Coordinates of C-alpha atoms and ligand atoms in Angstrom, one line a residue:
X1 CA 40.2 -16.5 -30.3
X2 CA 40.9 -14.0 -27.5
X3 CA 44.6 -13.3 -27.0
X4 CA 46.6 -12.3 -24.1
X5 CA 50.2 -10.9 -23.6
X6 CA 51.6 -11.7 -20.0
X7 CA 54.7 -10.0 -19.0
X8 CA 56.3 -11.6 -16.0
X9 CA 54.9 -15.1 -16.9
X10 CA 57.9 -16.8 -15.5
X11 CA 57.2 -15.5 -12.1
X12 CA 54.8 -16.2 -9.2
X13 CA 51.5 -14.4 -9.9
X14 CA 52.3 -14.4 -13.7
X15 CA 52.5 -18.2 -13.6
X16 CA 49.1 -18.7 -11.9
X17 CA 47.6 -16.0 -14.2
X18 CA 48.7 -17.8 -17.3
X19 CA 46.9 -21.1 -16.0
X20 CA 43.8 -19.2 -15.3
X21 CA 43.9 -17.3 -18.7
X22 CA 44.4 -20.7 -20.6
X23 CA 41.4 -22.3 -18.8
X24 CA 39.4 -19.1 -19.9
X25 CA 40.3 -20.0 -23.6
X26 CA 43.0 -17.3 -24.2
X27 CA 45.8 -17.8 -26.7
X28 CA 48.7 -16.7 -24.7
X29 CA 52.3 -15.1 -25.4
X30 CA 54.1 -15.4 -22.1
X31 CA 57.3 -13.3 -21.6
X32 CA 60.0 -13.4 -18.9
X33 CA 63.9 -13.3 -18.4
X34 CA 63.4 -17.1 -17.3
X35 CA 60.9 -19.9 -17.5
X36 CA 58.8 -20.7 -14.6
X37 CA 60.8 -22.7 -12.0
X38 CA 58.1 -24.8 -10.6
X39 CA 55.8 -25.7 -13.3
X40 CA 55.7 -26.0 -17.2
X41 CA 53.7 -23.1 -18.5
X42 CA 50.6 -23.9 -20.5
X43 CA 51.3 -20.6 -22.5
X44 CA 51.0 -21.0 -26.4
X45 CA 54.3 -19.2 -26.8
X46 CA 56.8 -18.5 -24.1
X47 CA 59.5 -16.0 -25.1
X48 CA 62.5 -15.5 -23.0
X49 CA 64.0 -12.1 -23.1
X50 CA 64.7 -8.8 -21.3
X51 CA 61.8 -6.2 -21.1
X52 CA 64.0 -3.4 -20.4
X53 CA 65.4 -3.7 -24.0
X54 CA 62.9 -1.8 -26.4
X55 CA 64.1 -3.9 -29.4
X56 CA 63.1 -7.1 -27.5
X57 CA 59.7 -5.5 -26.6
X58 CA 59.1 -4.5 -30.3
X59 CA 59.3 -8.4 -31.0
X60 CA 56.8 -9.4 -28.2
X61 CA 54.4 -6.5 -28.5
X62 CA 54.0 -6.5 -32.1
X63 CA 50.1 -6.8 -32.5
X64 CA 47.0 -5.9 -30.9
X65 CA 46.1 -8.3 -27.9
X66 CA 42.7 -8.5 -26.2
X67 CA 44.4 -8.3 -22.9
X68 CA 47.9 -7.2 -21.7
X69 CA 49.1 -8.1 -18.2
X70 CA 52.2 -6.3 -17.0
X71 CA 53.5 -8.1 -14.0
X72 CA 57.3 -7.9 -14.6
X73 CA 59.3 -6.2 -11.9
X74 CA 62.5 -6.3 -10.1
X75 CA 61.1 -7.3 -6.6
X76 CA 61.4 -9.4 -3.5
X77 CA 60.6 -9.4 0.2
X78 CA 62.0 -7.3 2.9
X79 CA 65.4 -8.8 2.6
X80 CA 65.4 -7.5 -1.0
X81 CA 63.8 -4.1 -1.0
X82 CA 64.5 -2.8 2.5
X83 CA 68.2 -3.3 2.7
X84 CA 69.1 -0.3 0.2
X85 CA 71.5 -2.6 -1.7
X86 CA 68.9 -3.1 -4.6
X87 CA 67.4 0.4 -4.8
X88 CA 68.9 1.6 -8.1
X89 CA 68.2 -1.7 -9.8
X90 CA 64.8 -2.0 -8.5
X91 CA 63.8 1.6 -9.7
X92 CA 65.6 1.4 -13.1
X93 CA 64.6 -2.1 -14.0
X94 CA 60.9 -1.8 -13.3
X95 CA 60.6 1.8 -14.7
X96 CA 62.2 0.7 -18.1
X97 CA 59.8 -2.2 -18.6
X98 CA 56.9 -0.1 -17.8
X99 CA 58.0 2.7 -20.1
X100 CA 58.7 0.2 -22.9
X101 CA 55.5 -1.6 -22.6
X102 CA 53.4 1.7 -22.5
X103 CA 55.4 2.9 -25.6
X104 CA 54.0 0.0 -27.4
X105 CA 50.6 0.0 -26.0
X106 CA 50.2 3.4 -27.7
X107 CA 51.1 1.8 -31.0
X108 CA 49.2 -1.5 -31.0
X109 CA 46.9 -1.0 -28.2
X110 CA 44.8 -3.6 -26.2
X111 CA 41.3 -4.0 -25.2
X112 CA 42.5 -3.7 -21.6
X113 CA 46.1 -3.2 -19.9
X114 CA 46.7 -4.5 -16.4
X115 CA 49.4 -3.0 -14.3
X116 CA 50.4 -4.7 -10.9
X117 CA 51.2 -1.8 -8.3
X118 CA 51.6 -2.4 -4.7
X119 CA 50.5 -1.8 -1.2
X120 CA 54.1 -0.5 -0.9
X121 CA 53.0 2.9 -2.5
X122 CA 50.9 3.7 0.7
X123 CA 52.5 6.5 2.9
X124 CA 54.7 5.4 5.8
X125 CA 53.1 7.8 8.3
X126 CA 49.8 6.1 7.9
X127 CA 51.2 2.7 8.8
X128 CA 53.0 3.5 12.1
X129 CA 50.3 2.0 14.3
X130 CA 50.4 -1.7 14.0
X131 CA 46.8 -2.1 15.0
X132 CA 45.3 0.7 12.8
X133 CA 47.2 1.2 9.4
X134 CA 45.3 3.2 6.9
X135 CA 45.7 1.8 3.3
X136 CA 42.5 3.2 1.7
X137 CA 43.1 4.0 -1.9
X138 CA 42.6 7.8 -1.4
X139 CA 45.2 7.9 1.4
X140 CA 48.2 7.4 -1.3
X141 CA 48.7 11.2 -1.7
X142 CA 50.6 13.2 -0.2
X143 CA 52.9 10.4 -1.1
X144 CA 55.5 9.0 1.2
X145 CA 56.3 5.2 0.4
X146 CA 58.8 3.7 2.9
X147 CA 60.7 2.1 0.0
X148 CA 62.1 2.9 -3.3
X149 CA 60.3 0.0 -4.7
X150 CA 57.1 1.8 -3.6
X151 CA 58.2 5.1 -5.2
X152 CA 58.7 3.3 -8.5
X153 CA 55.2 1.7 -8.4
X154 CA 53.7 5.0 -7.7
X155 CA 55.5 6.5 -10.6
X156 CA 54.5 3.9 -12.8
X157 CA 50.9 4.1 -11.7
X158 CA 51.0 7.6 -12.8
X159 CA 52.6 6.7 -16.3
X160 CA 49.7 4.2 -16.7
X161 CA 47.1 6.8 -15.8
X162 CA 48.7 9.4 -18.1
X163 CA 49.1 7.1 -21.0
X164 CA 45.3 6.3 -20.5
X165 CA 44.4 9.9 -20.4
X166 CA 46.6 11.1 -23.4
X167 CA 46.3 8.1 -25.7
X168 CA 42.9 6.7 -24.7
X169 CA 44.3 3.3 -23.4
X170 CA 41.9 1.2 -21.2
X171 CA 44.3 0.8 -18.2
X172 CA 43.5 -1.1 -14.9
X173 CA 45.7 -0.9 -11.9
X174 CA 45.6 -2.9 -8.9
X175 CA 47.7 -2.6 -5.7
X176 CA 48.4 -6.0 -4.3
X177 CA 48.8 -6.6 -0.6
X178 CA 51.2 -9.6 0.1
X179 CA 50.2 -12.4 -2.2
X180 CA 51.3 -15.8 -1.4
X181 CA 50.9 -19.5 -2.2
X182 CA 52.3 -22.6 -4.0
X183 CA 54.8 -22.1 -6.8
X184 CA 56.4 -18.9 -5.4
X185 CA 60.0 -18.3 -4.6
X186 CA 60.7 -19.6 -1.1
X187 CA 64.5 -19.4 -0.9
X188 CA 67.5 -17.3 -2.1
X189 CA 66.7 -13.9 -0.8
X190 CA 63.8 -12.7 -2.8
X191 CA 61.3 -14.7 -0.8
X192 CA 58.5 -12.8 1.1
X193 CA 57.3 -13.4 4.8
X194 CA 54.9 -16.4 4.3
X195 CA 57.3 -18.4 2.1
X196 CA 60.2 -17.6 4.3
X197 CA 58.5 -18.5 7.5
X198 CA 57.1 -21.8 6.0
X199 CA 60.6 -22.6 4.9
X200 CA 62.1 -22.0 8.2
X201 CA 59.6 -24.2 10.1
X202 CA 59.8 -26.9 7.4
X203 CA 63.4 -27.0 7.8
X204 CA 63.4 -26.7 11.6
X205 CA 64.2 -29.7 13.8
X206 CA 61.4 -30.5 16.2
X207 CA 62.1 -28.8 19.6
X208 CA 64.3 -26.2 18.1
X209 CA 63.7 -22.4 17.6
X210 CA 63.0 -20.1 14.4
X211 CA 64.3 -16.7 13.8
X212 CA 61.9 -13.8 13.0
X213 CA 63.0 -10.5 11.8
X214 CA 62.0 -7.6 14.2
X215 CA 60.1 -7.7 17.3
X216 CA 57.3 -9.8 15.4
X217 CA 54.4 -7.3 16.5
X218 CA 54.6 -5.8 12.9
X219 CA 51.2 -6.6 11.2
X220 CA 50.3 -7.4 7.7
X221 CA 47.7 -9.3 5.9
X222 CA 48.2 -11.9 3.2
X223 CA 46.1 -13.1 0.2
X224 CA 46.3 -16.5 -1.5
X225 CA 47.3 -16.3 -5.2
X226 CA 44.1 -17.8 -6.6
X227 CA 42.0 -15.0 -5.0
X228 CA 44.2 -12.5 -6.5
X229 CA 43.6 -13.8 -9.8
X230 CA 39.9 -13.6 -9.1
X231 CA 40.3 -10.0 -8.4
X232 CA 42.6 -9.3 -11.5
X233 CA 40.1 -10.8 -13.7
X234 CA 37.0 -9.1 -12.2
X235 CA 38.9 -5.7 -12.5
X236 CA 39.9 -6.6 -16.2
X237 CA 36.1 -7.4 -17.0
X238 CA 34.9 -4.3 -15.5
X239 CA 34.5 -0.5 -16.6
X240 CA 36.3 0.3 -13.4
X241 CA 40.1 1.3 -13.9
X242 CA 41.3 1.5 -10.3
X243 CA 43.9 1.9 -8.8
X244 CA 42.2 -0.5 -6.3
X245 CA 43.5 -2.7 -3.4
X246 CA 43.6 -6.6 -4.0
X247 CA 44.3 -8.0 -0.7
X248 CA 42.8 -9.6 2.5
X249 CA 41.5 -7.5 5.6
X250 CA 42.7 -10.6 7.8
X251 CA 45.5 -8.6 9.6
X252 CA 47.9 -10.7 11.7
X253 CA 51.1 -10.0 13.4
X254 CA 54.3 -11.8 12.0
X255 CA 54.8 -13.7 15.4
X256 CA 51.1 -14.8 14.9
X257 CA 51.7 -16.0 11.4
X258 CA 54.7 -17.8 12.6
X259 CA 52.8 -19.5 15.4
X260 CA 50.1 -20.4 12.9
X261 CA 52.7 -22.1 10.6
X262 CA 54.2 -23.9 13.5
X263 CA 50.7 -25.2 14.6
X264 CA 50.2 -26.4 11.0
X265 CA 53.4 -28.3 11.0
X266 CA 52.7 -30.1 14.0
X267 CA 56.2 -29.4 15.4
X268 CA 57.2 -27.9 18.6
X269 CA 59.2 -24.9 17.9
X270 CA 59.8 -21.6 19.7
X271 CA 60.3 -18.2 18.2
X272 CA 63.3 -15.8 18.5
X273 CA 63.1 -12.3 17.4
X274 CA 66.1 -10.9 15.8
X275 CA 67.2 -7.7 14.0
X276 CA 66.4 -7.6 10.5
X277 CA 64.6 -5.4 7.7
X278 CA 60.9 -5.2 8.5
X279 CA 59.3 -2.3 6.7
X280 CA 56.3 -0.4 8.2
X281 CA 54.8 -1.2 11.7
X282 CA 51.3 -2.1 10.3
X283 CA 49.6 -2.8 7.0
X284 CA 46.2 -4.1 6.1
X285 CA 44.2 -4.2 2.9
X286 CA 41.2 -1.7 2.8
X287 CA 38.6 -3.6 0.7
X288 CA 35.8 -0.9 1.0
X289 CA 36.4 0.2 -2.8
X290 CA 36.9 -3.1 -4.5
X291 CA 33.7 -4.5 -2.6
X292 CA 31.8 -1.4 -3.7
X293 CA 33.0 -1.2 -7.2
X294 CA 33.6 -5.0 -8.2
X295 CA 31.6 -6.8 -5.3
X296 CA 34.8 -8.7 -4.7
X297 CA 36.2 -9.9 -1.5
X298 CA 38.4 -13.0 -0.4
X299 CA 36.4 -16.1 0.2
X300 CA 39.0 -18.1 2.2
X301 CA 40.4 -17.8 5.5
X302 CA 44.3 -17.2 5.9
X303 CA 44.8 -20.6 7.5
X304 CA 43.5 -22.5 4.5
X305 CA 46.1 -20.7 2.2
X306 CA 49.0 -21.1 4.7
X307 CA 48.2 -24.8 5.0
X308 CA 48.3 -25.2 1.4
X309 CA 51.5 -23.2 0.9
X310 CA 53.3 -24.9 3.9
X311 CA 52.6 -28.3 2.4
X312 CA 54.0 -27.3 -1.0
X313 CA 57.1 -25.6 0.6
X314 CA 57.6 -28.7 2.9
X315 CA 57.7 -30.9 -0.4
X316 CA 60.3 -28.5 -1.9
X317 CA 62.4 -28.7 1.3
X318 CA 62.3 -32.5 1.3
X319 CA 63.1 -32.6 -2.4
X320 CA 66.2 -30.3 -2.0
X321 CA 67.3 -32.3 1.2
X322 CA 66.8 -35.8 -0.4
X323 CA 67.6 -35.5 -4.1
X324 CA 66.5 -38.5 -6.0
X325 CA 69.2 -40.7 -7.2
Ligands
NAD401 P1 57.9 -12.4 -9.2 O1 59.3 -11.9 -9.0 O2 57.8 -13.8 -9.0 O3 57.7 -12.1 -10.9 C1 58.2 -11.1 -11.6 C2 58.7 -11.7 -12.8 O4 59.2 -10.7 -13.8 C3 59.9 -12.6 -12.6 O5 59.6 -13.9 -13.2 C4 61.0 -11.9 -13.4 O6 61.9 -12.9 -13.9 C5 60.3 -10.9 -14.3 N1 61.2 -9.9 -14.7 C6 61.9 -9.2 -13.9 N2 62.5 -8.3 -14.8 C7 62.3 -8.6 -16.1 C8 62.9 -8.3 -17.2 N3 63.8 -7.0 -17.4 N4 62.5 -8.6 -18.4 C9 61.4 -9.7 -18.4 N5 61.1 -10.3 -17.3 C10 61.4 -9.7 -16.1 O7 56.8 -11.5 -8.6 P2 55.3 -11.7 -8.4 O8 55.2 -12.0 -6.8 O9 54.8 -12.7 -9.3 O10 54.8 -10.2 -8.6 C11 54.3 -9.8 -9.9 C12 54.0 -8.5 -9.9 O11 53.1 -8.1 -8.9 C13 55.2 -7.6 -9.8 O12 55.1 -6.4 -10.6 C14 55.2 -7.2 -8.4 O13 55.9 -6.0 -8.0 C15 53.7 -7.0 -8.0 N6 53.3 -7.2 -6.5 C16 53.5 -8.6 -6.0 C17 53.3 -8.6 -4.7 C18 53.3 -10.0 -4.0 O14 53.0 -10.0 -2.8 N7 53.7 -11.1 -4.7 C19 52.8 -7.6 -3.8 C20 52.5 -6.3 -4.6 C21 52.9 -6.2 -5.9

């Protein structure tokens, strides 16, 4: 039986990945600091522990796996990574996890090891124009990410690439661009823009207003999580190592995204732009390389994914507001 180790399986993308691997017939050892908050994991084993701890890592990565997926990281949306308050934790925690996992990959190996990097590694100077950001893979250097989160991702990409070079590991690296969807964090400070906006709209009283951080003209693209998993698996099944973007090229401003969600909700809401952490002016996935190497591109439209996500978040909001007796 094919085996997989999924680190970060209690998180958003890891949770969806476990479900996909199960449907593909894998025996799965899932690992995280916590259980998945929104669904019961179908993993064969779910081990709770801290991947910063090498002794714990020795216990969970104690054999050869067909696949290792390293998604665990200390991360969150703009409210978490752009305030500066969490920078030391973000860098230390995620770097420790990656160092520990690679150290064991050297010993036990794997047919393929996946590392989840981020669009946040791209240089700030190429993302100043909201209409024409450049996020082609080869634009990553000279490096100038706009967050410490991005610097850690870039450092860890290099770690994976050098372990691949020196210890003959089959490493695969993807740079995710704003993955969203049901069963992701939607409140509490770590949520990202699509979930935060869906929550604000779901909670808003008809006829009121919602607050949007920044002037709202900053642009991004968003990819529904199922399509992200397709991209991960295509990369893992290929002989291409990356780093490669996994994202959508359907760029939209944050105010437009908010208007789309308001439209889906059927409510009459106005938008008020306020000061807040925003990140780069513009960012969009460039899918030239992934299409060329893996023949992959997103199949669905942003609106479809947002609709699905809004309905899910609306249900969470309703559950919270009207707890069952
Ligand atoms: P997530 O926060 O939902 O999942 C990360 C998981 O890692 C969490 O469940 C967390 O508990 C776990 N974790 C953190 N520290 C740990 C530790 N010390 N030991 C064990 N587990 C630990 O995030 P996600 O959105 O599912 O992202 C998965 C990966 O993809 C992350 O590496 C993230 O940086 C990367 N990424 C995500 C996006 C996105 O849009 N969601 C974009 C770019 C990159």
